[in-house]
Short mmCIF file of C-alpha atoms and ligand atoms in Angstrom, two decimals:
data_model
loop_
_atom_site.label_atom_id
_atom_site.label_comp_id
_atom_site.label_asym_id
_atom_site.label_seq_id
_atom_site.Cartn_x
_atom_site.Cartn_y
_atom_site.Cartn_z
CA MET A 1 8.08 -24.62 8.42
CA LEU A 2 6.63 -21.49 7.66
CA PRO A 3 3.33 -20.11 8.81
CA VAL A 4 -0.12 -20.26 6.71
CA SER A 5 -2.76 -18.30 8.37
CA PHE A 6 -2.37 -14.83 8.83
CA GLU A 7 -3.20 -14.85 12.81
CA GLU A 8 0.26 -17.22 12.78
CA TRP A 9 2.36 -14.84 10.50
CA GLU A 10 1.79 -11.80 13.09
CA TYR A 11 1.97 -14.19 15.86
CA ARG A 12 5.40 -15.09 14.63
CA ALA A 13 6.69 -11.94 13.74
CA ARG A 14 5.69 -10.44 17.03
CA GLU A 15 8.29 -13.55 18.55
CA ARG A 16 11.14 -11.78 16.33
CA LEU A 17 10.33 -8.16 16.60
CA THR A 18 11.34 -5.65 19.15
CA ASN A 19 8.15 -3.56 20.76
CA GLY A 20 9.34 -0.81 18.01
CA PRO A 21 9.82 -2.31 15.00
CA PHE A 22 6.49 -4.82 15.82
CA ASP A 23 4.55 -1.85 17.00
CA TYR A 24 5.29 0.08 14.07
CA VAL A 25 3.73 -2.19 11.56
CA ALA A 26 0.89 -3.69 14.06
CA GLY A 27 -0.45 -0.25 15.25
CA GLY A 28 -3.06 2.08 14.09
CA ALA A 29 -3.76 5.57 15.21
CA GLY A 30 -5.35 6.79 18.39
CA GLY A 31 -7.41 3.82 20.19
CA GLU A 32 -6.79 1.39 17.09
CA GLU A 33 -11.21 1.46 16.12
CA THR A 34 -10.47 2.59 12.09
CA MET A 35 -8.24 -0.39 12.06
CA ARG A 36 -10.74 -2.91 13.67
CA ALA A 37 -13.79 -1.36 11.59
CA ASN A 38 -11.01 -2.54 8.81
CA ARG A 39 -11.86 -6.18 9.46
CA GLU A 40 -14.94 -6.05 10.77
CA ALA A 41 -16.55 -4.21 7.28
CA PHE A 42 -15.58 -7.40 5.71
CA HIS A 43 -17.04 -9.53 8.21
CA ARG A 44 -20.36 -7.85 8.07
CA TRP A 45 -20.49 -9.00 3.77
CA ARG A 46 -21.03 -12.98 3.46
CA ILE A 47 -20.79 -14.48 0.09
CA GLN A 48 -23.80 -16.51 -1.26
CA PRO A 49 -22.07 -18.99 -3.98
CA HIS A 50 -23.26 -20.24 -7.04
CA VAL A 51 -23.10 -24.02 -7.55
CA LEU A 52 -23.08 -26.25 -10.56
CA THR A 53 -21.40 -23.60 -12.89
CA ASP A 54 -18.33 -25.96 -14.65
CA VAL A 55 -15.34 -24.07 -12.76
CA ALA A 56 -12.52 -26.34 -14.26
CA GLU A 57 -10.78 -23.60 -16.54
CA ARG A 58 -10.17 -20.40 -14.13
CA ASP A 59 -8.86 -16.97 -15.00
CA VAL A 60 -7.46 -14.40 -12.16
CA THR A 61 -6.06 -12.00 -14.22
CA VAL A 62 -7.16 -8.43 -14.39
CA SER A 63 -6.38 -5.83 -16.58
CA LEU A 64 -5.65 -2.07 -15.49
CA LEU A 65 -4.87 0.64 -17.91
CA GLY A 66 -4.54 -1.46 -21.01
CA HIS A 67 -1.78 -3.97 -18.63
CA THR A 68 -2.44 -7.30 -18.04
CA PHE A 69 -1.72 -8.65 -14.09
CA PRO A 70 -1.58 -12.22 -13.44
CA THR A 71 -3.49 -11.55 -10.21
CA PRO A 72 -5.85 -8.44 -8.54
CA VAL A 73 -3.10 -8.11 -5.93
CA LEU A 74 -0.71 -5.77 -5.64
CA LEU A 75 2.14 -4.94 -3.09
CA ALA A 76 1.14 -2.22 -0.79
CA PRO A 77 3.65 0.42 -0.74
CA ILE A 78 5.30 -0.08 3.30
CA SER A 79 7.97 2.34 4.68
CA ALA A 80 11.53 1.43 6.20
CA GLN A 81 11.35 -2.26 5.68
CA ALA A 82 14.93 -2.84 7.13
CA ILE A 83 13.16 -2.36 10.56
CA PHE A 84 11.92 -6.06 9.60
CA HIS A 85 14.49 -7.52 8.06
CA PRO A 86 17.92 -6.71 6.61
CA ASP A 87 17.49 -7.89 3.65
CA ALA A 88 14.35 -4.97 3.51
CA GLU A 89 12.29 -4.01 0.30
CA LEU A 90 15.15 -6.09 -2.06
CA ALA A 91 13.33 -9.20 -0.19
CA SER A 92 9.68 -7.99 -0.71
CA ALA A 93 10.64 -6.80 -4.21
CA LYS A 94 11.99 -9.96 -5.34
CA ALA A 95 9.45 -12.02 -3.81
CA ALA A 96 6.95 -10.18 -5.80
CA ALA A 97 8.60 -10.21 -9.10
CA SER A 98 8.90 -13.91 -8.72
CA LEU A 99 5.38 -14.32 -8.89
CA ASN A 100 5.20 -11.36 -11.48
CA ILE A 101 2.71 -9.13 -8.47
CA PRO A 102 3.11 -5.50 -8.47
CA PHE A 103 5.73 -4.21 -6.24
CA ILE A 104 4.68 -0.43 -5.17
CA THR A 105 8.24 1.16 -3.53
CA SER A 106 7.36 3.71 -0.51
CA THR A 107 9.01 7.07 -1.14
CA ALA A 108 10.36 6.46 2.84
CA ALA A 109 11.48 3.05 1.68
CA SER A 110 15.46 1.76 3.67
CA ARG A 111 16.79 1.30 -0.31
CA SER A 112 16.13 3.53 -3.29
CA MET A 113 14.28 2.86 -5.97
CA GLU A 114 16.95 2.58 -8.20
CA GLU A 115 18.09 -0.18 -5.92
CA ILE A 116 14.67 -2.55 -5.52
CA ALA A 117 14.12 -2.05 -9.23
CA ALA A 118 17.74 -3.52 -10.38
CA VAL A 119 16.52 -6.62 -8.45
CA MET A 120 13.07 -6.85 -10.40
CA GLY A 121 13.97 -7.26 -13.90
CA ASN A 122 11.03 -6.38 -15.97
CA SER A 123 8.58 -7.39 -13.47
CA PRO A 124 6.09 -4.28 -12.63
CA ARG A 125 6.83 -2.00 -10.43
CA TRP A 126 5.17 1.32 -9.35
CA PHE A 127 6.39 4.42 -7.28
CA GLN A 128 4.29 5.74 -3.84
CA LEU A 129 4.91 9.58 -3.84
CA TYR A 130 4.94 11.34 -0.77
CA TRP A 131 5.09 14.73 -1.86
CA SER A 132 8.31 16.99 -0.18
CA LYS A 133 7.70 20.27 0.89
CA ASP A 134 10.62 20.69 -1.84
CA THR A 135 9.30 20.64 -5.39
CA ASP A 136 12.94 20.12 -6.97
CA VAL A 137 12.96 16.35 -4.93
CA THR A 138 9.73 15.54 -5.82
CA THR A 139 10.40 16.38 -9.22
CA SER A 140 13.58 14.39 -9.23
CA MET A 141 11.88 11.59 -7.98
CA VAL A 142 9.38 11.39 -10.36
CA ARG A 143 12.13 11.65 -13.01
CA ARG A 144 14.07 8.79 -11.36
CA ALA A 145 11.53 6.43 -11.31
CA GLU A 146 10.52 7.03 -14.46
CA ALA A 147 14.00 6.28 -15.54
CA ALA A 148 14.29 2.94 -13.09
CA GLY A 149 11.30 1.73 -15.10
CA TYR A 150 8.77 2.48 -12.67
CA THR A 151 4.89 2.46 -14.83
CA ALA A 152 2.78 4.63 -12.18
CA ILE A 153 2.83 7.24 -9.73
CA VAL A 154 0.86 6.61 -6.32
CA VAL A 155 0.25 9.87 -4.70
CA THR A 156 -0.40 9.77 -0.84
CA VAL A 157 -2.76 11.91 -0.23
CA ASP A 158 -3.85 11.21 3.12
CA PHE A 159 -0.46 11.86 4.86
CA PRO A 160 -0.41 15.56 5.54
CA VAL A 161 0.93 15.09 8.95
CA TYR A 162 1.85 11.70 10.74
CA GLY A 163 -1.14 10.43 12.57
CA TRP A 164 -1.31 9.87 16.17
CA ARG A 165 -0.23 6.93 16.64
CA GLU A 166 -0.05 5.76 20.27
CA ARG A 167 2.37 2.68 20.53
CA GLU A 168 4.71 4.98 18.35
CA VAL A 169 4.75 7.56 20.59
CA ARG A 170 5.21 5.42 23.78
CA ASN A 171 7.97 3.65 22.14
CA ALA A 172 9.40 6.96 21.22
CA TYR A 173 10.35 4.74 18.32
CA PHE A 174 9.85 7.42 15.17
CA PRO A 175 13.46 8.86 15.44
CA ALA A 176 15.23 5.13 15.45
CA GLN A 177 13.40 4.80 12.53
CA LEU A 178 14.11 7.52 10.08
CA GLN A 179 17.76 6.49 9.41
CA GLN A 180 15.79 3.54 7.88
CA SER A 181 13.22 5.81 5.35
CA ILE A 182 15.87 8.05 3.83
CA ALA A 183 16.95 5.99 0.93
CA ASN A 184 15.27 7.49 -1.78
CA TYR A 185 16.36 11.29 -0.31
CA VAL A 186 20.56 10.91 0.22
CA SER A 187 20.39 9.26 -3.11
CA ASP A 188 18.68 12.00 -4.58
CA PRO A 189 20.61 14.98 -6.43
CA ALA A 190 17.89 17.31 -5.94
CA PHE A 191 18.17 16.24 -2.33
CA ARG A 192 21.49 16.55 -2.17
CA ALA A 193 22.33 19.80 -3.80
CA LYS A 194 20.06 21.61 -0.36
CA LEU A 195 23.07 20.25 1.75
CA PRO A 196 26.39 22.16 2.46
CA LYS A 197 27.80 18.48 3.37
CA THR A 198 26.98 15.45 1.69
CA PRO A 199 25.10 12.73 3.46
CA GLU A 200 28.05 10.64 3.71
CA GLN A 201 30.03 13.66 5.69
CA ASP A 202 27.02 14.76 7.58
CA ILE A 203 23.93 12.03 8.51
CA GLN A 204 22.59 14.56 10.87
CA GLN A 205 22.21 17.28 8.66
CA ALA A 206 20.37 15.22 6.22
CA ILE A 207 17.64 13.79 8.12
CA GLY A 208 17.45 17.56 9.97
CA TYR A 209 16.56 18.27 5.84
CA PHE A 210 14.37 15.46 5.51
CA LEU A 211 12.35 16.41 8.53
CA ARG A 212 12.03 19.89 7.14
CA ILE A 213 10.70 18.77 3.89
CA PHE A 214 8.97 15.82 4.16
CA PHE A 215 5.64 16.78 5.89
CA ASN A 216 3.49 18.79 3.09
CA GLU A 217 0.41 20.08 4.76
CA THR A 218 -0.32 22.62 1.91
CA LEU A 219 -0.76 19.79 -0.82
CA SER A 220 -3.92 20.40 -2.56
CA TRP A 221 -5.71 19.73 -5.88
CA LYS A 222 -3.29 21.97 -7.86
CA ASP A 223 -0.62 20.16 -6.94
CA ILE A 224 -2.01 17.03 -8.65
CA ASP A 225 -2.23 19.60 -11.94
CA PHE A 226 1.28 20.00 -11.79
CA LEU A 227 2.25 16.30 -11.54
CA ARG A 228 0.07 16.04 -14.69
CA THR A 229 2.32 18.36 -16.12
CA GLN A 230 4.96 16.73 -14.85
CA THR A 231 5.07 13.02 -16.18
CA LYS A 232 3.20 10.92 -18.84
CA LEU A 233 2.55 7.86 -16.17
CA PRO A 234 -0.24 7.12 -14.96
CA ILE A 235 -1.13 8.80 -11.71
CA PHE A 236 -3.07 6.91 -9.22
CA LEU A 237 -4.40 8.94 -6.23
CA LYS A 238 -4.27 6.59 -2.89
CA GLY A 239 -6.53 7.50 0.06
CA ILE A 240 -9.64 8.37 -1.17
CA LEU A 241 -12.44 8.13 1.34
CA ARG A 242 -15.34 10.52 -0.08
CA PRO A 243 -17.29 9.65 -3.05
CA GLN A 244 -16.54 14.17 -4.00
CA ASP A 245 -13.07 13.35 -3.77
CA ALA A 246 -13.25 11.00 -6.30
CA GLN A 247 -15.48 12.80 -8.21
CA GLN A 248 -12.66 15.51 -8.09
CA ALA A 249 -9.67 12.67 -8.90
CA VAL A 250 -11.39 12.04 -12.55
CA ALA A 251 -12.33 16.03 -13.25
CA HIS A 252 -8.58 15.97 -12.72
CA GLY A 253 -7.41 13.57 -15.04
CA VAL A 254 -6.20 11.07 -12.70
CA ASP A 255 -5.75 7.75 -14.03
CA GLY A 256 -6.92 5.74 -10.97
CA ILE A 257 -7.47 5.98 -6.96
CA ILE A 258 -7.21 3.60 -4.09
CA VAL A 259 -9.36 3.85 -1.49
CA SER A 260 -7.78 3.59 1.66
CA ASN A 261 -7.79 5.23 5.36
CA HIS A 262 -3.32 3.49 5.30
CA GLY A 263 -4.19 1.00 7.41
CA GLY A 264 -6.20 2.95 10.12
CA ARG A 265 -2.98 4.73 10.73
CA GLN A 266 -4.45 8.11 10.22
CA VAL A 267 -7.76 8.88 11.15
CA ASP A 268 -9.30 7.14 14.60
CA GLY A 269 -12.30 6.71 14.06
CA ALA A 270 -12.46 6.93 9.97
CA ILE A 271 -14.78 5.01 7.90
CA ALA A 272 -13.54 1.22 7.15
CA ALA A 273 -12.00 1.35 3.52
CA LEU A 274 -14.42 -1.43 2.46
CA ASP A 275 -17.37 0.49 3.77
CA ALA A 276 -15.72 3.73 1.65
CA LEU A 277 -15.69 1.48 -1.66
CA PRO A 278 -19.02 1.00 -3.34
CA GLY A 279 -20.17 4.65 -2.91
CA ILE A 280 -17.05 5.51 -4.65
CA CYS A 281 -17.20 2.79 -7.45
CA GLU A 282 -21.01 4.67 -7.87
CA VAL A 283 -19.56 7.93 -8.81
CA VAL A 284 -16.66 6.88 -10.36
CA GLN A 285 -18.65 4.72 -13.04
CA ARG A 286 -15.91 2.75 -14.22
CA LYS A 287 -14.18 5.98 -15.77
CA ILE A 288 -10.88 5.03 -13.55
CA PRO A 289 -9.85 2.13 -12.08
CA VAL A 290 -10.58 2.02 -8.40
CA LEU A 291 -8.24 -0.09 -6.22
CA MET A 292 -8.47 -0.75 -2.54
CA ASP A 293 -6.81 -1.78 0.71
CA SER A 294 -7.43 -1.64 4.36
CA GLY A 295 -7.68 -5.07 6.07
CA ILE A 296 -7.20 -7.53 3.17
CA ARG A 297 -5.86 -10.66 4.62
CA ARG A 298 -7.13 -13.29 2.92
CA GLY A 299 -8.68 -14.36 -0.26
CA THR A 300 -12.54 -14.26 0.75
CA ASP A 301 -11.42 -10.38 1.85
CA VAL A 302 -10.14 -10.24 -1.89
CA ILE A 303 -13.47 -11.74 -3.54
CA LYS A 304 -15.55 -9.65 -1.26
CA ALA A 305 -13.72 -6.08 -2.15
CA LEU A 306 -13.87 -6.94 -6.08
CA ALA A 307 -17.61 -7.83 -5.37
CA LEU A 308 -18.09 -4.54 -3.71
CA GLY A 309 -16.03 -2.49 -6.81
CA ALA A 310 -12.65 -2.65 -6.54
CA SER A 311 -10.72 -3.55 -9.94
CA ALA A 312 -7.70 -4.84 -7.45
CA VAL A 313 -6.33 -4.75 -4.07
CA LEU A 314 -3.28 -4.03 -2.28
CA VAL A 315 -1.64 -6.57 0.66
CA GLY A 316 -0.04 -4.69 3.11
CA ARG A 317 0.64 -5.74 6.80
CA PRO A 318 0.64 -9.53 5.66
CA TYR A 319 3.28 -9.38 3.25
CA ILE A 320 5.33 -7.45 6.18
CA TYR A 321 4.77 -10.25 8.54
CA GLY A 322 6.26 -12.69 5.87
CA LEU A 323 9.36 -10.74 5.81
CA ALA A 324 9.85 -10.54 9.33
CA VAL A 325 9.55 -14.18 9.65
CA ALA A 326 11.49 -15.02 6.76
CA GLY A 327 12.54 -12.67 4.44
CA GLU A 328 12.52 -13.16 0.85
CA GLU A 329 10.62 -17.25 0.98
CA GLY A 330 8.22 -15.43 3.94
CA VAL A 331 7.47 -12.62 1.87
CA ALA A 332 6.55 -15.37 -1.43
CA GLY A 333 4.75 -17.57 1.15
CA VAL A 334 2.44 -15.31 2.11
CA LEU A 335 1.47 -14.20 -1.52
CA ARG A 336 1.05 -17.68 -2.70
CA ASN A 337 -1.33 -18.75 0.13
CA LEU A 338 -3.35 -15.74 -0.35
CA LEU A 339 -3.52 -16.26 -4.11
CA ALA A 340 -4.23 -20.24 -3.76
CA ASP A 341 -6.94 -18.99 -1.37
CA ILE A 342 -8.20 -16.63 -3.98
CA ASP A 343 -8.47 -19.14 -6.78
CA ARG A 344 -10.25 -21.52 -4.46
CA THR A 345 -12.52 -19.25 -2.70
CA LEU A 346 -13.62 -18.06 -6.25
CA ALA A 347 -14.23 -21.60 -7.78
CA ALA A 348 -16.01 -22.63 -4.44
CA SER A 349 -18.10 -20.15 -5.19
CA GLY A 350 -18.98 -20.94 -8.41
CA ARG A 351 -17.37 -18.17 -10.53
CA LYS A 352 -14.63 -18.81 -13.20
CA SER A 353 -13.24 -15.74 -13.37
CA ILE A 354 -12.48 -12.06 -11.86
CA SER A 355 -14.77 -10.28 -14.46
CA GLU A 356 -17.67 -12.50 -13.24
CA ILE A 357 -17.31 -11.32 -9.42
CA ASP A 358 -20.12 -8.74 -9.11
CA SER A 359 -22.39 -7.28 -5.76
CA SER A 360 -24.71 -10.10 -6.63
CA LEU A 361 -22.20 -12.75 -4.99
CA LEU A 362 -22.63 -10.99 -1.47
CA VAL A 363 -25.54 -10.35 1.13
CA GLN A 364 -25.07 -8.22 3.72
CA GLU A 365 -25.05 -9.80 7.24
CA ARG A 366 -28.28 -9.77 9.34
CA ARG A 367 -27.34 -8.29 13.21
C1 LIG B 401 4.43 -0.24 8.63
C2 LIG B 401 3.72 0.12 7.58
C3 LIG B 401 4.49 1.26 6.79
C4 LIG B 401 3.34 2.08 5.36
N1 LIG B 401 4.44 2.89 4.70
C5 LIG B 401 3.31 3.39 3.87
C6 LIG B 401 4.26 3.95 2.79
O1 LIG B 401 5.31 4.57 3.19
N2 LIG B 401 3.33 4.98 1.66
C7 LIG B 401 2.01 4.86 1.82
O2 LIG B 401 1.46 5.42 0.92
N3 LIG B 401 1.62 4.04 2.83
C8 LIG B 401 2.20 3.84 3.95
N4 LIG B 401 1.44 2.35 4.85
C9 LIG B 401 0.07 1.99 4.12
C10 LIG B 401 -0.21 0.87 3.37
O3 LIG B 401 0.53 0.99 2.70
C11 LIG B 401 -1.36 0.07 3.13
O4 LIG B 401 -2.54 1.15 2.96
C12 LIG B 401 -2.05 -0.15 4.99
O5 LIG B 401 -1.18 -1.20 4.70
C13 LIG B 401 -3.40 -1.17 4.52
O6 LIG B 401 -3.54 -1.60 5.61
P1 LIG B 401 -3.58 -3.23 5.72
O7 LIG B 401 -1.68 -3.61 5.55
O8 LIG B 401 -3.71 -3.20 7.33
O9 LIG B 401 -4.19 -4.02 5.05
C14 LIG B 401 2.09 1.53 5.61
C15 LIG B 401 1.99 0.58 6.64
C16 LIG B 401 2.66 0.09 7.21
C17 LIG B 401 1.58 -0.82 7.84
#
């Protein structure tokens, strides 16, 4: 018997995981105000359903950069999934593939991007890039992603340093998780070429080099211009919260943006992602797709985000709770429920297709 509600998945995951991994997924930066704000932002919007609109034939497909996807949902990049379940990303990626939902592989995954691609067949996959200090390693990873059939690069831009996460500091958990987040590095020819001994001979030395290059505090718009010269794949920037930055992204020839505050894990006190979304959509004016994440828990949240201008959404923590509880079956269970909820909410709101959803469907709750 698998859970149905987000709260029960989280509760069951709490029972299965020790403090280290549970707090790693459930926690946020600082006092976790932004994590809470992400949810409160959804609560402030109410759906005002249409009636008598004949919703018998429904269509939840979305089109992004010329590709049609079966639903408006993608799986967010989440690092180190072996700490939640031994099958790690392979379970999540297989579950995504079974529903033809795009899976975004994290740079800091527990399995290499090639291993993950190998279990996905032709199902859509994007590669999330943490841009390291070593440009050889960064460009090598982009080459590998192209070769392994990833069809977009998602550059995470809200991570110049690791957020101040009090639960992780208390648990002193970060080192324990390191060994589970370097598969893409130890398998990378450019990374290996920088080590006197192979990672198999000396894993501590490999971890040392990983730590030296992983964070890149110097990242700037000129690096995005450089990436543009390095790949023909569409480039998304993940972690945009300011309209001016969205404008810059368009000006720099980026193909899409993801409005996100990293699930409240980076800047505590940062604006809720849903609150940032309308202002960003206003300046982007549909020149490029605007996706969003941070706080998506149910189908109604997806409908609200789409109504406020998102072309699609990323789901994060919910699928990790599914993974922790029941591996691939758990992730598939979470996704199936979410998709059913999206379809029901769409129809019960009197809308037949995602393209019929706009801000006229919502009213802001009066306090
Ligand atoms: C445990 C965990 C690990 C994450 N790892 C990454 C990562 O490797 N790369 C990345 O861009 N975002 C990462 N994120 C952020 C997610 O991609 C996404 O933005 C966030 O989970 C959205 O918030 P929500 O899950 O509360 O909806 C991670 C989030 C969590 C919870």
